[in-house]
Amino acid sequence: MSRTSGPDVPSAPRGVLIPLALAQFICSFAGSNMNVMINDISVDLDTTVQGVQVAITIFLLVMAALMIPGGKLTERYGRKRCFLAGLLIYGIGALLSAVAPGLGVLILGNSLLEGVGTALLIPPVYILTTLLFTETAMRAKAFGVIMAMGGIGAAAGPLIGGLITTALSWRAAFLFQAAVVLLIAVLGRRIDDPLPPDPGKPFDITGAVLSAVGLTLIVLGIQSADNNIRLMVASVALGAVVLACFVLSIRAKERAGREPLIATSMFTNRVADLGLVTQLTQWLLLMGTSFVVAAYLQVVRGYNAVETGVIFTAATLGLLTTSLAAARLARRHPQRTLIKAGFLVSIIGIVVLLALAGRSLNPWAFAPGLLLIGLGLGLMLTPSVTVVQSSFTEDEQGEISGLSRSVSNLGSSLGTALTGTILVAGLTGHAYAAAMITLAGVGLVGFIAATLLPRRTITDPTPSDMGAG
């Protein structure tokens, strides 16, 4: 399978990677920085910890539910146009969140507008990277930078958010997001869309609605488990039925010769399917750990936002270390090996976190476990994306980019919903340990999926490459 573009596709202009990577950074940052503001927001807006958890989960869920439609819209309206439109909507949402008088307005600004903006601007990041970086080595390096910035944004979100919240206010954290979005828009002017938009491209509205509703019902059902088991079962079951209708809908459209929201061929590639499972579990681990540990530190231990953020520095440093080494590691080791090692290190990190933090009141008892989790996640984020993206042709990059980002954000929303629900159900009991044990189980699922990947993929180094240097 060729991984190079035709001669009519220009090479990436200098500096184009900066706004693309910053876009992934700020969207990942938005998903985790609120975790250290739980107490401040709940007091200021007269709500509860669970209310803030709902806002965080809805933001992540909106991203997951709309990422596939967002990817399809780029073909119809153009990648750069969707990228800039997403930045505009995101910026408006950030400003509205900054002045929110209550939880409802915060959900409108942060959860809905920022979520919609992210769903519009993130698919173009990955599609433009694929189209602009035509050489395999340069493309791998570009994806490595973008994934590293995404992981760092999620891991550093608690620290940066904690510093801003303590020094100024939780509202200033949203002004920071708006400022970064403005910077991205300015830097993004140099981006040229290598392919013209296709205004006549069909858009599957029915598929978009069914997929969004199905995912929403499942995630919100999981989140309601601590309040109403019957509601949870009914919501998850209904969500599964809606998703089944979505599958039937896209199959019917394909049989009729019409273009569905996403082709069924996206789900028949075994390597890509396993890669998507590893992506989902990685982001579930990252966001689940971030929410659970941050909530525990603030609600049970009584730490403020900046103290909580500083403790998370260990995870950020770990993720930064292995992310920056991702390109070099990929030249020496198969993708499968890196993904397996990442899950193994992350699971060990969770075990260490439980063993040390559960026996000591010293806040730095969290550092070794968080460091290992960060190291493990940084080790495998980029290889998983590479495995998935490289399993499809250039013409299919729009669909797989949307699906890949949707799965990752679904993992993020499930991480907050699942482990957050366990934690909120009994903050002063053994809920913290139960939530972390659940995350370890999720890591084991990801490890098993990684072991089922082929020993070699088309992006793996040759034996001579691995023996050099």
mmCIF file of N, CA, C and O in Angstrom, residues 28 52 92 102 120 135 169 173 175 183 210 236 298 331 335 345 353 377 413 421 427 435 455:
data_model
loop_
_atom_site.group_PDB
_atom_site.id
_atom_site.type_symbol
_atom_site.label_atom_id
_atom_site.label_comp_id
_atom_site.label_asym_id
_atom_site.label_seq_id
_atom_site.Cartn_x
_atom_site.Cartn_y
_atom_site.Cartn_z
ATOM 1 N N SER A 28 -7.051 18.731 24.154
ATOM 2 C CA SER A 28 -6.763 17.748 25.199
ATOM 3 C C SER A 28 -6.672 18.423 26.560
ATOM 4 O O SER A 28 -7.126 17.879 27.574
ATOM 5 N N VAL A 52 -20.102 19.028 38.193
ATOM 6 C CA VAL A 52 -18.912 19.344 37.411
ATOM 7 C C VAL A 52 -18.502 18.137 36.568
ATOM 8 O O VAL A 52 -18.077 18.273 35.416
ATOM 9 N N ILE A 92 -15.652 31.032 21.162
ATOM 10 C CA ILE A 92 -16.884 31.592 21.730
ATOM 11 C C ILE A 92 -17.294 30.804 22.968
ATOM 12 O O ILE A 92 -17.700 31.377 23.991
ATOM 13 N N GLY A 102 -23.776 30.150 36.099
ATOM 14 C CA GLY A 102 -24.276 28.912 36.678
ATOM 15 C C GLY A 102 -23.825 27.712 35.860
ATOM 16 O O GLY A 102 -23.209 27.843 34.793
ATOM 17 N N LEU A 120 -15.062 19.865 15.002
ATOM 18 C CA LEU A 120 -14.835 20.436 13.684
ATOM 19 C C LEU A 120 -13.358 20.627 13.375
ATOM 20 O O LEU A 120 -12.930 20.463 12.231
ATOM 21 N N GLU A 135 6.176 12.466 2.868
ATOM 22 C CA GLU A 135 7.196 11.447 3.104
ATOM 23 C C GLU A 135 6.850 10.669 4.367
ATOM 24 O O GLU A 135 6.453 11.248 5.378
ATOM 25 N N SER A 169 -8.208 32.736 38.890
ATOM 26 C CA SER A 169 -9.546 32.175 39.075
ATOM 27 C C SER A 169 -9.728 31.044 38.071
ATOM 28 O O SER A 169 -9.029 30.981 37.053
ATOM 29 N N ALA A 173 -8.813 30.300 33.419
ATOM 30 C CA ALA A 173 -8.358 29.141 32.641
ATOM 31 C C ALA A 173 -9.068 29.088 31.292
ATOM 32 O O ALA A 173 -8.486 28.668 30.287
ATOM 33 N N LEU A 175 -10.178 31.826 29.761
ATOM 34 C CA LEU A 175 -9.598 32.927 28.990
ATOM 35 C C LEU A 175 -8.264 32.501 28.375
ATOM 36 O O LEU A 175 -7.921 32.907 27.257
ATOM 37 N N LEU A 183 -4.247 32.496 19.016
ATOM 38 C CA LEU A 183 -2.888 32.277 18.508
ATOM 39 C C LEU A 183 -2.888 31.237 17.390
ATOM 40 O O LEU A 183 -2.216 31.416 16.356
ATOM 41 N N LEU A 210 -28.018 9.118 14.386
ATOM 42 C CA LEU A 210 -28.066 7.816 15.059
ATOM 43 C C LEU A 210 -26.782 7.528 15.831
ATOM 44 O O LEU A 210 -26.823 7.054 16.973
ATOM 45 N N VAL A 236 -28.220 2.232 28.476
ATOM 46 C CA VAL A 236 -27.186 1.506 27.728
ATOM 47 C C VAL A 236 -27.828 0.593 26.687
ATOM 48 O O VAL A 236 -27.357 0.509 25.539
ATOM 49 N N GLN A 298 -8.574 16.417 45.985
ATOM 50 C CA GLN A 298 -9.261 17.635 46.421
ATOM 51 C C GLN A 298 -10.367 17.355 47.433
ATOM 52 O O GLN A 298 -10.462 18.036 48.459
ATOM 53 N N ARG A 331 11.790 3.876 15.219
ATOM 54 C CA ARG A 331 12.793 3.442 14.251
ATOM 55 C C ARG A 331 13.518 2.186 14.707
ATOM 56 O O ARG A 331 14.181 1.520 13.917
ATOM 57 N N GLN A 335 5.805 -1.391 16.217
ATOM 58 C CA GLN A 335 4.718 -0.658 16.876
ATOM 59 C C GLN A 335 4.058 -1.527 17.948
ATOM 60 O O GLN A 335 3.715 -1.052 19.035
ATOM 61 N N VAL A 345 3.682 -0.950 31.405
ATOM 62 C CA VAL A 345 4.223 0.074 32.314
ATOM 63 C C VAL A 345 3.088 0.834 32.999
ATOM 64 O O VAL A 345 3.153 1.143 34.197
ATOM 65 N N LEU A 353 0.676 3.112 42.347
ATOM 66 C CA LEU A 353 -0.148 4.207 42.859
ATOM 67 C C LEU A 353 -1.032 3.730 44.002
ATOM 68 O O LEU A 353 -1.131 4.391 45.051
ATOM 69 N N LEU A 377 1.866 5.727 28.859
ATOM 70 C CA LEU A 377 0.963 6.340 27.883
ATOM 71 C C LEU A 377 1.747 7.027 26.767
ATOM 72 O O LEU A 377 1.404 6.908 25.585
ATOM 73 N N SER A 413 -14.296 10.144 27.348
ATOM 74 C CA SER A 413 -15.577 10.357 28.024
ATOM 75 C C SER A 413 -15.946 9.155 28.891
ATOM 76 O O SER A 413 -16.483 9.308 29.994
ATOM 77 N N THR A 421 -17.939 7.879 38.140
ATOM 78 C CA THR A 421 -19.151 7.363 38.777
ATOM 79 C C THR A 421 -18.803 6.495 39.983
ATOM 80 O O THR A 421 -19.422 6.598 41.049
ATOM 81 N N LEU A 427 -16.881 8.531 47.953
ATOM 82 C CA LEU A 427 -15.579 9.185 48.041
ATOM 83 C C LEU A 427 -14.806 8.852 49.308
ATOM 84 O O LEU A 427 -13.584 8.865 49.321
ATOM 85 N N ALA A 435 -11.954 2.352 41.674
ATOM 86 C CA ALA A 435 -11.822 3.045 40.394
ATOM 87 C C ALA A 435 -10.478 2.741 39.742
ATOM 88 O O ALA A 435 -10.396 2.500 38.531
ATOM 89 N N ARG A 455 2.926 -9.140 14.335
ATOM 90 C CA ARG A 455 4.262 -8.840 14.855
ATOM 91 C C ARG A 455 4.933 -7.725 14.081
ATOM 92 O O ARG A 455 5.761 -7.003 14.621
#
